[in-house]
Coordinates of C-alpha atoms and ligand atoms in Angstrom, one line a residue:
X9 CA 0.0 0.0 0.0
X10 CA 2.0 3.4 -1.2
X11 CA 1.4 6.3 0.6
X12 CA 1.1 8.7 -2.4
X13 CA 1.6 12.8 -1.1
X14 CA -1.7 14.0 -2.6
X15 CA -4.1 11.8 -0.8
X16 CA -7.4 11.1 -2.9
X17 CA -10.9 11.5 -2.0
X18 CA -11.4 8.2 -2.7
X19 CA -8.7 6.5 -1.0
X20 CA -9.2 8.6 2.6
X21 CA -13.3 9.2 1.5
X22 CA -16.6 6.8 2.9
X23 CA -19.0 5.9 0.0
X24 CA -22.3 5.6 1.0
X25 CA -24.2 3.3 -1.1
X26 CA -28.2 4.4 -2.7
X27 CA -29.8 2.1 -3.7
X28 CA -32.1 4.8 -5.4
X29 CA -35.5 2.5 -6.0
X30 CA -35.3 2.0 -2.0
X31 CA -34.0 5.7 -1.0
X32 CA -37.0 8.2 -1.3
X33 CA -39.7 8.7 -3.1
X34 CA -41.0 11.7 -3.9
X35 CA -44.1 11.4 -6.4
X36 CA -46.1 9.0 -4.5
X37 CA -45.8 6.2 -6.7
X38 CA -44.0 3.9 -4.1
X39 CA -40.4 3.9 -5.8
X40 CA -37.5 5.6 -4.7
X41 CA -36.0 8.4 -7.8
X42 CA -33.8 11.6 -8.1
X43 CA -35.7 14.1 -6.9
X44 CA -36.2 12.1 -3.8
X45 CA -32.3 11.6 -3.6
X46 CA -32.1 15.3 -4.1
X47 CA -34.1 16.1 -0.9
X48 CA -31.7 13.3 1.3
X49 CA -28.2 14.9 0.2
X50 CA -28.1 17.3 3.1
X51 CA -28.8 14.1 5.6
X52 CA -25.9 12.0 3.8
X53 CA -23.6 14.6 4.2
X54 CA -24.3 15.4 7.4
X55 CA -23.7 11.9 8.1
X56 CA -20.2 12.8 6.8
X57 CA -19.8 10.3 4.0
X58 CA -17.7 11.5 0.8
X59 CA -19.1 9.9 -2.2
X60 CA -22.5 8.8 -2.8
X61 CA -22.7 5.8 -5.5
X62 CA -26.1 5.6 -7.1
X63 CA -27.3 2.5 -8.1
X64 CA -28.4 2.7 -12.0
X65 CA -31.3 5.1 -13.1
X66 CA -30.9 4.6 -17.0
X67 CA -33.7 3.7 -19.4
X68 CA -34.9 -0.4 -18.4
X69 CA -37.6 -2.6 -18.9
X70 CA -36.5 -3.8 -15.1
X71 CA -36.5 -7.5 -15.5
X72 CA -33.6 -6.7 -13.0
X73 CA -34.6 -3.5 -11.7
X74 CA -32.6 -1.3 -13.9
X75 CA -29.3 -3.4 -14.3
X76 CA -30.4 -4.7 -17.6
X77 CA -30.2 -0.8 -19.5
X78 CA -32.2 -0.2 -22.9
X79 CA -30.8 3.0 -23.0
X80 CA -27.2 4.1 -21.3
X81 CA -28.0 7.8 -21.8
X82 CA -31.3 8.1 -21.0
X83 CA -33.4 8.5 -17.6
X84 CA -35.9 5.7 -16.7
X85 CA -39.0 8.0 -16.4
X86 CA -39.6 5.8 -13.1
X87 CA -36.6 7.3 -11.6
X88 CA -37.5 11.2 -13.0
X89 CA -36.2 13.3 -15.9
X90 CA -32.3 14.7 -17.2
X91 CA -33.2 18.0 -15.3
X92 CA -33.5 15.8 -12.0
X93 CA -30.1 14.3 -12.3
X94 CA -28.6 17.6 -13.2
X95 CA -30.1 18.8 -10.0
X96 CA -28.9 16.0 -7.9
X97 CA -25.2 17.1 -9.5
X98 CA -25.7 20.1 -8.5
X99 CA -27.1 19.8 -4.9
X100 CA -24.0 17.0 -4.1
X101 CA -21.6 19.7 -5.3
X102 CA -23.0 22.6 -3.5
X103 CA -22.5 20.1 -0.3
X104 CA -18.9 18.8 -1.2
X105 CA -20.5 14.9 -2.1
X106 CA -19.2 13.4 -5.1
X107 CA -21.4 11.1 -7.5
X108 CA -20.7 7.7 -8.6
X109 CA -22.8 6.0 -11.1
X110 CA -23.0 2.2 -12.5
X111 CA -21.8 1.6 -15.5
X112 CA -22.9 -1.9 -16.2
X113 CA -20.0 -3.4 -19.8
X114 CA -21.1 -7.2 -19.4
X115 CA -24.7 -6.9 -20.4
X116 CA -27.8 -4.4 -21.4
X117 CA -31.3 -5.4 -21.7
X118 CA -32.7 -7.7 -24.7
X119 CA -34.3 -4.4 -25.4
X120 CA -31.3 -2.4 -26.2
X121 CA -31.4 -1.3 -30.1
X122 CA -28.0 -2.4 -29.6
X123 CA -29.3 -5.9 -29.6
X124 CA -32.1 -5.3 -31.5
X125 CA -30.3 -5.1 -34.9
X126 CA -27.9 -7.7 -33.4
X127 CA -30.3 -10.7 -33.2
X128 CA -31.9 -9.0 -36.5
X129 CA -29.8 -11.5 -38.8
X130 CA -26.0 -12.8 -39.2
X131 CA -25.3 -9.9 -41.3
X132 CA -26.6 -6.7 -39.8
X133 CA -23.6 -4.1 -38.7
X134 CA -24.1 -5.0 -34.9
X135 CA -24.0 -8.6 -35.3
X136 CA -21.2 -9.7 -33.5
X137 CA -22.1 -6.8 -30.8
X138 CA -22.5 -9.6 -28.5
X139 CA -22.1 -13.3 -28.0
X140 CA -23.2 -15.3 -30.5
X141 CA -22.4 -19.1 -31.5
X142 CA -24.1 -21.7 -33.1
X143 CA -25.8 -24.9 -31.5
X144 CA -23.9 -27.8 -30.2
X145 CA -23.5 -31.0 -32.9
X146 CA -26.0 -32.2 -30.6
X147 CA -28.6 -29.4 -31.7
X148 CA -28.4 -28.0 -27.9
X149 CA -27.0 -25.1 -26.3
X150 CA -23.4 -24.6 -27.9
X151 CA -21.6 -25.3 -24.2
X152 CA -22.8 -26.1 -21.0
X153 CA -22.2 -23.0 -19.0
X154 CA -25.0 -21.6 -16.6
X155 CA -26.0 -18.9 -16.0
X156 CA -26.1 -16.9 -12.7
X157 CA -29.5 -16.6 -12.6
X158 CA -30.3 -20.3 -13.3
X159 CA -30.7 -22.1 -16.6
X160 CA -28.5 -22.1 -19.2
X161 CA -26.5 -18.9 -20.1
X162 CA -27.4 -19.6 -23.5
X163 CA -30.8 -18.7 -25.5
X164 CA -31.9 -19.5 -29.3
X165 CA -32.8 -16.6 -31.7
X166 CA -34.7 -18.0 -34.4
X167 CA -34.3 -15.0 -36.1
X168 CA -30.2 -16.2 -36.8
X169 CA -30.5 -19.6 -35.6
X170 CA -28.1 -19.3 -33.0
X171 CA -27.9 -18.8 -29.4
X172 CA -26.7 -15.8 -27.7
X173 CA -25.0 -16.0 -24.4
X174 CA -26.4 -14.5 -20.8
X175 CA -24.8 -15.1 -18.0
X176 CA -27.8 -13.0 -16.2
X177 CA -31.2 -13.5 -17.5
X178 CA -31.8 -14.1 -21.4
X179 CA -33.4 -10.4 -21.2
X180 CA -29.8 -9.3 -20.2
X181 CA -27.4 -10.4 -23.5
X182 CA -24.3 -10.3 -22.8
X183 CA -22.4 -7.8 -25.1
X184 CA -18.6 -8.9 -27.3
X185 CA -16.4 -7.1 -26.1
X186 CA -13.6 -8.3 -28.6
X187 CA -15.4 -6.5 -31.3
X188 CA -13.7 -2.5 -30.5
X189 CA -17.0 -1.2 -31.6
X190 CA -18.4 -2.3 -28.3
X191 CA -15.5 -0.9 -26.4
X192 CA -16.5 2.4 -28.0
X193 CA -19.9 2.6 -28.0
X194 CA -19.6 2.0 -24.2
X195 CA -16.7 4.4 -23.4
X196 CA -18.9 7.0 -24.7
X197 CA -22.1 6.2 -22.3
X198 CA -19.2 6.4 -19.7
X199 CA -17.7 10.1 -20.9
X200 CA -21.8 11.0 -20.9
X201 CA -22.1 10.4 -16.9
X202 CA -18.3 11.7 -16.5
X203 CA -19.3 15.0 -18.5
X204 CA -22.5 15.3 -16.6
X205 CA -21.2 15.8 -13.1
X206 CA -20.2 11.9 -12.2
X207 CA -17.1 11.7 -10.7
X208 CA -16.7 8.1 -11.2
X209 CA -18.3 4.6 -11.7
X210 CA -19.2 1.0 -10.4
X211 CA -18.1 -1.1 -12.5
X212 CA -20.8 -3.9 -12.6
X213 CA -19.1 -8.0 -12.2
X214 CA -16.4 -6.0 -14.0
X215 CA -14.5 -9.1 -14.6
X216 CA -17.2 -10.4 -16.9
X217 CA -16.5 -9.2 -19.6
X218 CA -12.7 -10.9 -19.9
X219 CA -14.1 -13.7 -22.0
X220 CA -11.7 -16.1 -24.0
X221 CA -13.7 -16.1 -26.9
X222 CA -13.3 -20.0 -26.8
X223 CA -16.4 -22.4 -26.6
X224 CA -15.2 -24.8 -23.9
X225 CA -17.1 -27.0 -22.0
X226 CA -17.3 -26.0 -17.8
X227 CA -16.1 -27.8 -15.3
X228 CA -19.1 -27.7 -13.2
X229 CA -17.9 -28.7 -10.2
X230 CA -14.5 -26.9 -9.3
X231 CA -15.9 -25.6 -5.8
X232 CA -16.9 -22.0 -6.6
X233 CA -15.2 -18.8 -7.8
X234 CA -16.7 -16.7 -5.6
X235 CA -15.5 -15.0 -2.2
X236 CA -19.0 -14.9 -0.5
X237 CA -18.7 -18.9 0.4
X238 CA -22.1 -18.4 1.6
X239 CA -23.0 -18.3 -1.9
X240 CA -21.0 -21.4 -4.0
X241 CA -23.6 -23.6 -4.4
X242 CA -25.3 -22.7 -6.9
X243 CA -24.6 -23.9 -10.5
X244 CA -23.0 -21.5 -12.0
X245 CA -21.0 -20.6 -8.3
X246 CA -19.7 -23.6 -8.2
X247 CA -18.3 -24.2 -11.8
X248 CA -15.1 -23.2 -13.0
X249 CA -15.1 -20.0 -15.4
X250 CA -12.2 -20.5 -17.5
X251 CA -13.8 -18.9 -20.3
X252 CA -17.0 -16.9 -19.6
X253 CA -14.9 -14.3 -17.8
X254 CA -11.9 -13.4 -16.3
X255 CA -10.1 -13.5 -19.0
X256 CA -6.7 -11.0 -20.4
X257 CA -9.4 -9.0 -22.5
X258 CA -10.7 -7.6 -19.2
X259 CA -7.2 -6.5 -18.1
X260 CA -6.6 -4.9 -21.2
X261 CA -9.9 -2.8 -21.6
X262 CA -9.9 -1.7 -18.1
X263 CA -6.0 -0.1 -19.3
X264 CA -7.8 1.8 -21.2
X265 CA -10.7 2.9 -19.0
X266 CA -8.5 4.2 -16.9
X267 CA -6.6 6.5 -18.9
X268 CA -10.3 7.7 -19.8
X269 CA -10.8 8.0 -16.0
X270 CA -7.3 9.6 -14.7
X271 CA -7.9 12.1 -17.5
X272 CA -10.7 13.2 -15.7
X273 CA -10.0 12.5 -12.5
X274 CA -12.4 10.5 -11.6
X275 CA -12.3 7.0 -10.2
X276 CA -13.3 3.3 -11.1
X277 CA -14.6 0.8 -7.9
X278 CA -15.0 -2.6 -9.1
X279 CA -17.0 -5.1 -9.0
X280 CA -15.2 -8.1 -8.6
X281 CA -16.0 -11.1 -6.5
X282 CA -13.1 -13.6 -7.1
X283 CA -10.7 -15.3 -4.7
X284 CA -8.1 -12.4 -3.3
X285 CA -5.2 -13.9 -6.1
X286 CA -7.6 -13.0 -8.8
X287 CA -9.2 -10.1 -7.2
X288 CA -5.8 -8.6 -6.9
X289 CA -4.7 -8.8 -10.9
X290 CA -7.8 -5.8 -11.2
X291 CA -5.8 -3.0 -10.0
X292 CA -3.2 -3.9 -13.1
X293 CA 0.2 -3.6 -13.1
X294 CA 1.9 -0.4 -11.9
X295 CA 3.2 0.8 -15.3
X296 CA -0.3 0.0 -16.7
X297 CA -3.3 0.3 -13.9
X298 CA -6.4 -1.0 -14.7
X299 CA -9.6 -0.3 -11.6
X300 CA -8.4 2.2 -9.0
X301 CA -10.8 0.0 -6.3
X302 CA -11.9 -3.4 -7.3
X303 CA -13.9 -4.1 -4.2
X304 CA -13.2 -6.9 -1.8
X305 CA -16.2 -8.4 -0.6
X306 CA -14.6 -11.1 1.9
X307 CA -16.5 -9.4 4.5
X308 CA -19.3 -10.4 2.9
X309 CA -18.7 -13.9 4.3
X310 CA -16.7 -13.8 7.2
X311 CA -17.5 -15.0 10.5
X312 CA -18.0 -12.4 13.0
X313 CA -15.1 -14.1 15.1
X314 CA -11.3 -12.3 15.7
X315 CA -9.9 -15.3 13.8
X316 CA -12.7 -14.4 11.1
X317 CA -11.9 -10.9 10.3
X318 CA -8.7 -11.0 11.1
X319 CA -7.9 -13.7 8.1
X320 CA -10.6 -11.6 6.1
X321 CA -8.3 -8.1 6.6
X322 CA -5.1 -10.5 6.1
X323 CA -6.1 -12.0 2.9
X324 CA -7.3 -8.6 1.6
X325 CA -3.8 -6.7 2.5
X326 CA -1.3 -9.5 1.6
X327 CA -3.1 -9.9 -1.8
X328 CA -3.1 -5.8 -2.2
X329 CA -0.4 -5.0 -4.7
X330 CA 2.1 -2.2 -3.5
X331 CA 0.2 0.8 -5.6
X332 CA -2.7 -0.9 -4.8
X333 CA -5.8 0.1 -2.0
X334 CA -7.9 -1.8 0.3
X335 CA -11.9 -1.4 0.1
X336 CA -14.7 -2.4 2.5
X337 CA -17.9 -3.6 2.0
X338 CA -20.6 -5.2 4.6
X339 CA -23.6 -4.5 2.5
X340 CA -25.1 -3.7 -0.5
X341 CA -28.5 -4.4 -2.4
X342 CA -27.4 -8.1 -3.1
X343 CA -27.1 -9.3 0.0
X344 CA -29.0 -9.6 3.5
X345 CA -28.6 -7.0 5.5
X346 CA -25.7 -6.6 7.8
X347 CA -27.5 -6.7 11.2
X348 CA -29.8 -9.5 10.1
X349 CA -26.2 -11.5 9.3
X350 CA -24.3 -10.7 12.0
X351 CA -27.0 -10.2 14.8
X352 CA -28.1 -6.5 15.7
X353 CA -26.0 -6.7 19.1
X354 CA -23.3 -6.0 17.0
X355 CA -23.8 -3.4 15.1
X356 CA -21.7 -0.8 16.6
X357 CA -18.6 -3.5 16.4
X358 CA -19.3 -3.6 12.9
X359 CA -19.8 -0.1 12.5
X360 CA -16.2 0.6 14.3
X361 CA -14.4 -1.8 12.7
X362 CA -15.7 -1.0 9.1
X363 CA -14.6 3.0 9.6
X364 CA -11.2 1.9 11.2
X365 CA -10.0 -0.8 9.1
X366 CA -7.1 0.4 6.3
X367 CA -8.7 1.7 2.9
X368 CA -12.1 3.2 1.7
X369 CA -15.2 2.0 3.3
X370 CA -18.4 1.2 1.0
X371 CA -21.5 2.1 3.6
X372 CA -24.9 0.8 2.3
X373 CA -27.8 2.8 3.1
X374 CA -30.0 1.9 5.8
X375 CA -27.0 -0.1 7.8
X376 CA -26.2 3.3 9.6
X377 CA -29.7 2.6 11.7
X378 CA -29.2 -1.4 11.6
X379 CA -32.0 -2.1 9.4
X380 CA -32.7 -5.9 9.5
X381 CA -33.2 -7.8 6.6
X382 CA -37.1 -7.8 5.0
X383 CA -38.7 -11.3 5.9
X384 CA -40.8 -11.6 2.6
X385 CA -42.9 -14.6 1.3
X386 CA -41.2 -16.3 -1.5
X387 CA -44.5 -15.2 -3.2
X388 CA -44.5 -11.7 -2.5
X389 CA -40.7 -11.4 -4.0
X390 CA -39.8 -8.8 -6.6
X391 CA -36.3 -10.4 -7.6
X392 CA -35.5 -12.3 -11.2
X393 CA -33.2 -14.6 -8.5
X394 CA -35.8 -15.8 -6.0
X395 CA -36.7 -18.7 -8.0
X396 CA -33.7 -19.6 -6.9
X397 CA -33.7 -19.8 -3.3
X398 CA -31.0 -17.0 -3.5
X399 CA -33.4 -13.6 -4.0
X400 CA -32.2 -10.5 -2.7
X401 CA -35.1 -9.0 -1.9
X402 CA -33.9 -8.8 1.8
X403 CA -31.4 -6.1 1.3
X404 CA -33.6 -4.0 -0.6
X405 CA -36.3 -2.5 1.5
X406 CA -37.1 0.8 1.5
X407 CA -35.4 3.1 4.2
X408 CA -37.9 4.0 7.0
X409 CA -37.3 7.5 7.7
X410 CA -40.6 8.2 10.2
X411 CA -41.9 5.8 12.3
X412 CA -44.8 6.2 10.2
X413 CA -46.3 3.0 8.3
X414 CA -44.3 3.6 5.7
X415 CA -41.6 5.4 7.1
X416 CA -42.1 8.7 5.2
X417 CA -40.7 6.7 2.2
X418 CA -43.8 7.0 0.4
X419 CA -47.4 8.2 1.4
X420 CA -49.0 6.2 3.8
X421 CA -51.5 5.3 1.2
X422 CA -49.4 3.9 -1.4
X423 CA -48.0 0.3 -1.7
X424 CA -44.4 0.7 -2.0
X425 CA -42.8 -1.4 -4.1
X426 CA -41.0 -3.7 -1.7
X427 CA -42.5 -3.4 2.2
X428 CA -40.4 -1.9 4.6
X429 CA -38.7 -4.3 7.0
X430 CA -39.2 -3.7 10.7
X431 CA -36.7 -1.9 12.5
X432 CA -36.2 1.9 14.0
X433 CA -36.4 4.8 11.5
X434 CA -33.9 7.6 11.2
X435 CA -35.8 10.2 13.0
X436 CA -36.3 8.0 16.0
X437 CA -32.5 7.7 16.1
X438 CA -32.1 11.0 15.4
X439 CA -33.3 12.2 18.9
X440 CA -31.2 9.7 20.7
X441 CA -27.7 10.4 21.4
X442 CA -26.4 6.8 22.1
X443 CA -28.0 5.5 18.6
X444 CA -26.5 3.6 16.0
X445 CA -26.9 6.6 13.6
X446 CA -25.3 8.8 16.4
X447 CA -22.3 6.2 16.2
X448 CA -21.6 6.1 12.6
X449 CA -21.8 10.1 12.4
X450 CA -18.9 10.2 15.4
X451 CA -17.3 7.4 13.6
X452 CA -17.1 9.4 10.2
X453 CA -16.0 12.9 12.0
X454 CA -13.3 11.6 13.9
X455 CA -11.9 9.4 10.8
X456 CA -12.3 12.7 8.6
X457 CA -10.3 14.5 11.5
X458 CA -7.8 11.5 12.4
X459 CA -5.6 11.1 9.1
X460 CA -4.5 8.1 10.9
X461 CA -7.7 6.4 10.7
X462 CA -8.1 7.6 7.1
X463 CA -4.6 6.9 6.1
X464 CA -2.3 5.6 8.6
X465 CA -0.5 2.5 8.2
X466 CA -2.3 -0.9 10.0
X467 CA -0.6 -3.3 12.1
X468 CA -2.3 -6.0 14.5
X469 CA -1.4 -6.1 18.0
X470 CA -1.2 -8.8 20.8
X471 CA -4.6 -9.1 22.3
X472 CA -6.0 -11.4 24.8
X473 CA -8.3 -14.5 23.6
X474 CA -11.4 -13.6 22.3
X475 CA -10.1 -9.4 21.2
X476 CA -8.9 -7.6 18.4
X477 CA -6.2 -5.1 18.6
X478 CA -5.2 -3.4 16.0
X479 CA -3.2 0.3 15.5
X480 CA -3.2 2.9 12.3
X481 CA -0.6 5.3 12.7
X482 CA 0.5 8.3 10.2
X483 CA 3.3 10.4 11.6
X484 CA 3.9 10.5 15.1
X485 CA 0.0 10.0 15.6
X486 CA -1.0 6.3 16.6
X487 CA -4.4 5.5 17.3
X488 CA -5.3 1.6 18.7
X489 CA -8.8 -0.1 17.7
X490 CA -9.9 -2.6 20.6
X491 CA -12.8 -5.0 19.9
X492 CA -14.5 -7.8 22.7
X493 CA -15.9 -10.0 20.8
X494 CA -15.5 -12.7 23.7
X495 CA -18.7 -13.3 26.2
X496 CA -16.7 -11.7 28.7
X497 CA -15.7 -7.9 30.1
X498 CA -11.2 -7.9 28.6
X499 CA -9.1 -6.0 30.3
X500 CA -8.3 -2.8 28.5
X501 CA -4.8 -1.3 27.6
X502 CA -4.0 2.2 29.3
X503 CA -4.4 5.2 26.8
X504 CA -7.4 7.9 26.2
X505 CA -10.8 7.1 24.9
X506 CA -11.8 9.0 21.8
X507 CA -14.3 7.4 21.1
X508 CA -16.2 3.8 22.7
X509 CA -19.0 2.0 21.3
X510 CA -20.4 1.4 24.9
X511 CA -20.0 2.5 28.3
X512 CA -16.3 1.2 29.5
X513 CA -14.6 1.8 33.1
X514 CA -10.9 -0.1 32.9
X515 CA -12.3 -3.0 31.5
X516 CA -14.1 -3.6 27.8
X517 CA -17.7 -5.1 28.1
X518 CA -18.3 -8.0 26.0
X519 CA -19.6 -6.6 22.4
X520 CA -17.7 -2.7 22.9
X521 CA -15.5 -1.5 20.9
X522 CA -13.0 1.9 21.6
X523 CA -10.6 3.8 19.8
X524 CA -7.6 5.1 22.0
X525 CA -4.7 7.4 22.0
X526 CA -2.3 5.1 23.7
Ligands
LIG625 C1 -24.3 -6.9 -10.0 C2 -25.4 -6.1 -9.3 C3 -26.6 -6.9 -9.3 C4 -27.1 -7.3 -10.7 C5 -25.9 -8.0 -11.5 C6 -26.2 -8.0 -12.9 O1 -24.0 -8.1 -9.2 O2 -25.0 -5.7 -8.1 O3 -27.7 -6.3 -8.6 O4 -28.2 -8.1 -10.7 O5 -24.7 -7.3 -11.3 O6 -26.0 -6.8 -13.5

């Protein structure tokens, strides 16, 4: 990890993450849009966060609520109008809050023109715009790759006689990117946002589009690619991607994105769940960097134990190249929420630890007043992946503001689209000093006024069984993180308390946290 002189908003910065449909609504309809985003900036930046990163708004027929685009450069009318968005630039600027936007390169929706004229016939100028082969000598599918949404990643056109490849839904092709035509067509949806007051994107499963551009058979049962073991069971988890994805073409396009990006200053997270090795190969080599913050998700998945996130913050750093930087993330609108997994008791551990570990913490909306995850009837679900047993509806419920019904999200009289789950609202925890909310904002302003906690150098320290010890120190300040996660009050080492998640004396209770000035 190099300590560069100018330090980056994005490497000392917090991004909170919006997952706009859930966020705020503002014209009663019961979904979340920009001019209700516009109206919650002043609360996210008096929370103290940096960057907000706003999940996609584009034109979408929503098979996968807005992930599958059918126009990059347009505004879903669901989510408001051009003007809106211009206003939400505006209103994060005025407040000193960046904007980071998705920029989804494996896939658009089936209803793309893009893909319109591509499935038209074999010979139409965008027909190898996206994956196309013909069927198997068996008549079938042309290999036997699933996809991550169940089924086979493959679907027949009759229109070519061929299938197309999807490793999401078959509404959701996924695009060629060996074809440079695609490379540029994209790059210019991404100059759009950059031009339009962006200052960077989220790279959706950005390692996705490194395809082989061979036709090789999976090896379905190589014990899952993914970091989040919770999750490698399903098909397509568990098989061995040699040739979907991950491939040299991804490395090399990403070069090129970021010489887009630096030129502009702006910066590229990534989405990339893949064991630490692989993760690690997305920040590029150092005379040629590809993402400036592929997120590590191996949070995601560890066990709320010392031995857990200490191996979790060890395989992150000792993978991390020397010009790369660490990433956090605890939650996000894919998985359940953080103080259903983890058990709301600990909540303010996870809240300390998440703003004190080394690099640039990813804060999902809604975690800041422990939302629990929404307990929904398989029938009632609103996600393409239920079906599966693996729907994310849980970490999508709307973000109860009020304690009324529907928690000043939407009028009480309207359905919103997913029900709110149960839990306290932000005004409620507004009113109480000792809340959750109260944490994270004290958590945010010392790390903002601490540059060891934004920037200092980590090192683990002796702790007694059942504690975590850790210190960041930049300069001749040195700060030490204590964590009980034993059943059992640990003795505390001498130094000032800036800052405790609970009520401590000499001695730590079980579940409290404290930052100290040894
Ligand atoms: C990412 C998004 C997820 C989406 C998928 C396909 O994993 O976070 O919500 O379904 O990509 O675009």
């Amino acid at each position: 990890m190099e300590r560069p002189d100018n330090w980056i908003w994005w490497q000392h910065g917090v991004i909170y993450h919006v997952y706009l449909r859930s966020f705020q609504d503002s014209d009663g309809d019961g979904v979340g849009d920009l001019r209700g985003l516009y109206g919650r900036l002043g609360y996210i930046a008096d929370l103290g966060v940096d960057a907000v990163w706003v999940s996609p708004f584009y034109a979408s027929p929503k098979r996968d609520w807005g992930y599958d685009v059918s126009d990059h450069i347009a505004i879903d009318p669901a989510f408001g109008t051009m003007a809106d968005w211009d206003g939400v630039t505006q209103e994060a600027e005025r407040l000193g809050l960046r904007l980071i936007v998705d920029w989804i390169p494996n896939h658009t929706s089936s209803d793309h023109e893009w893909f319109a004229e591509s499935r038209s016939s074999r010979e139409n100028p965008k027909a190898d715009w996206y994956v196309w082969a013909d069927a198997s000598e068996s008549g079938g599918p042309p290999t036997n790759w699933p996809s991550a949404f169940g089924g086979s990643a493959w679907t027949w056109a009759p229109e070519r006689e061929q299938y197309y490849l999807h490793l999401c839904l078959p509404s959701m092709p996924d695009l060629n990117w060996h074809n440079p035509a695609v490379e540029s067509a994209m790059f210019d949806t991404a100059r759009f946002w950059l031009d339009r007051g962006a200052s960077g994107l989220r790279v959706d499963v950005a390692h996705w589009i490194g395809k082989s551009g061979r036709l090789n058979d999976h090896d379905l049962d190589a014990g899952g690619t993914f970091v989040n073991a919770a999750k490698a069971f399903t098909p397509f988890e568990s098989a061995e991607h040699t040739h979907d994805m991950d491939g040299p073409l991804a490395h090399a396009v990403y070069r090129r994105l970021r010489t887009l990006l630096d030129q502009r200053q702006a910066v590229a997270l990534g989405e990339i769940h893949l064991p630490p090795e692989r993760w690690s190969t997305y920040f590029g080599p150092p005379d040629a960097p590809e993402l400036h913050l592929p997120q590590f998700f191996g949070l995601l998945g560890a066990a709320f134990t010392t031995d857990g996130i200490a191996s979790t913050v060890d395989d992150q750093l000792s993978a991390l190249p020397p010009h790369g930087w660490p990433s956090w993330v605890w939650g996000n609108h894919d998985e359940p929420r953080l103080a259903s997994r983890i058990g709301p008791g600990r909540t303010r551990l996870a809240a300390l630890l998440l703003l004190t570990l080394p690099g640039t913490p990813t804060l999902y909306a809604g975690d800041e007043i422990g939302t629990p995850s929404l307990d929904l009837a398989p029938a009632d679900s609103r996600d393409p992946l239920a079906g599966q047993g693996t729907g994310r509806d849980a970490g999508r419920s709307p973000m109860r503001w009020t304690p009324a019904p529907n928690g000043g999200f939407c009028p009480d009289a309207v359905a919103p689209w997913l029900p709110l789950s149960a839990g306290p609202s932000v005004a409620e925890q507004e009113t109480d000093s000792g809340s959750l909310l109260h944490l994270y904002r004290d958590l945010l302003s010392l790390r903002r006024a601490h540059p060891a906690l934004h920037r200092g150098t980590y090192q683990r320290t002796h702790a007694p069984d059942g504690t975590l010890a850790y210190e960041r120190t930049d300069g001749s300040e040195r700060l030490r993180i204590v964590l009980n996660l034993s059943d059992a009050p640990a003795s505390l080492p001498p130094g000032r308390v800036l800052l405790a998640t609970h009520a401590v004396t000499d001695t730590l209770p079980s579940g409290a946290g404290v930052i100290l000035q040894p």
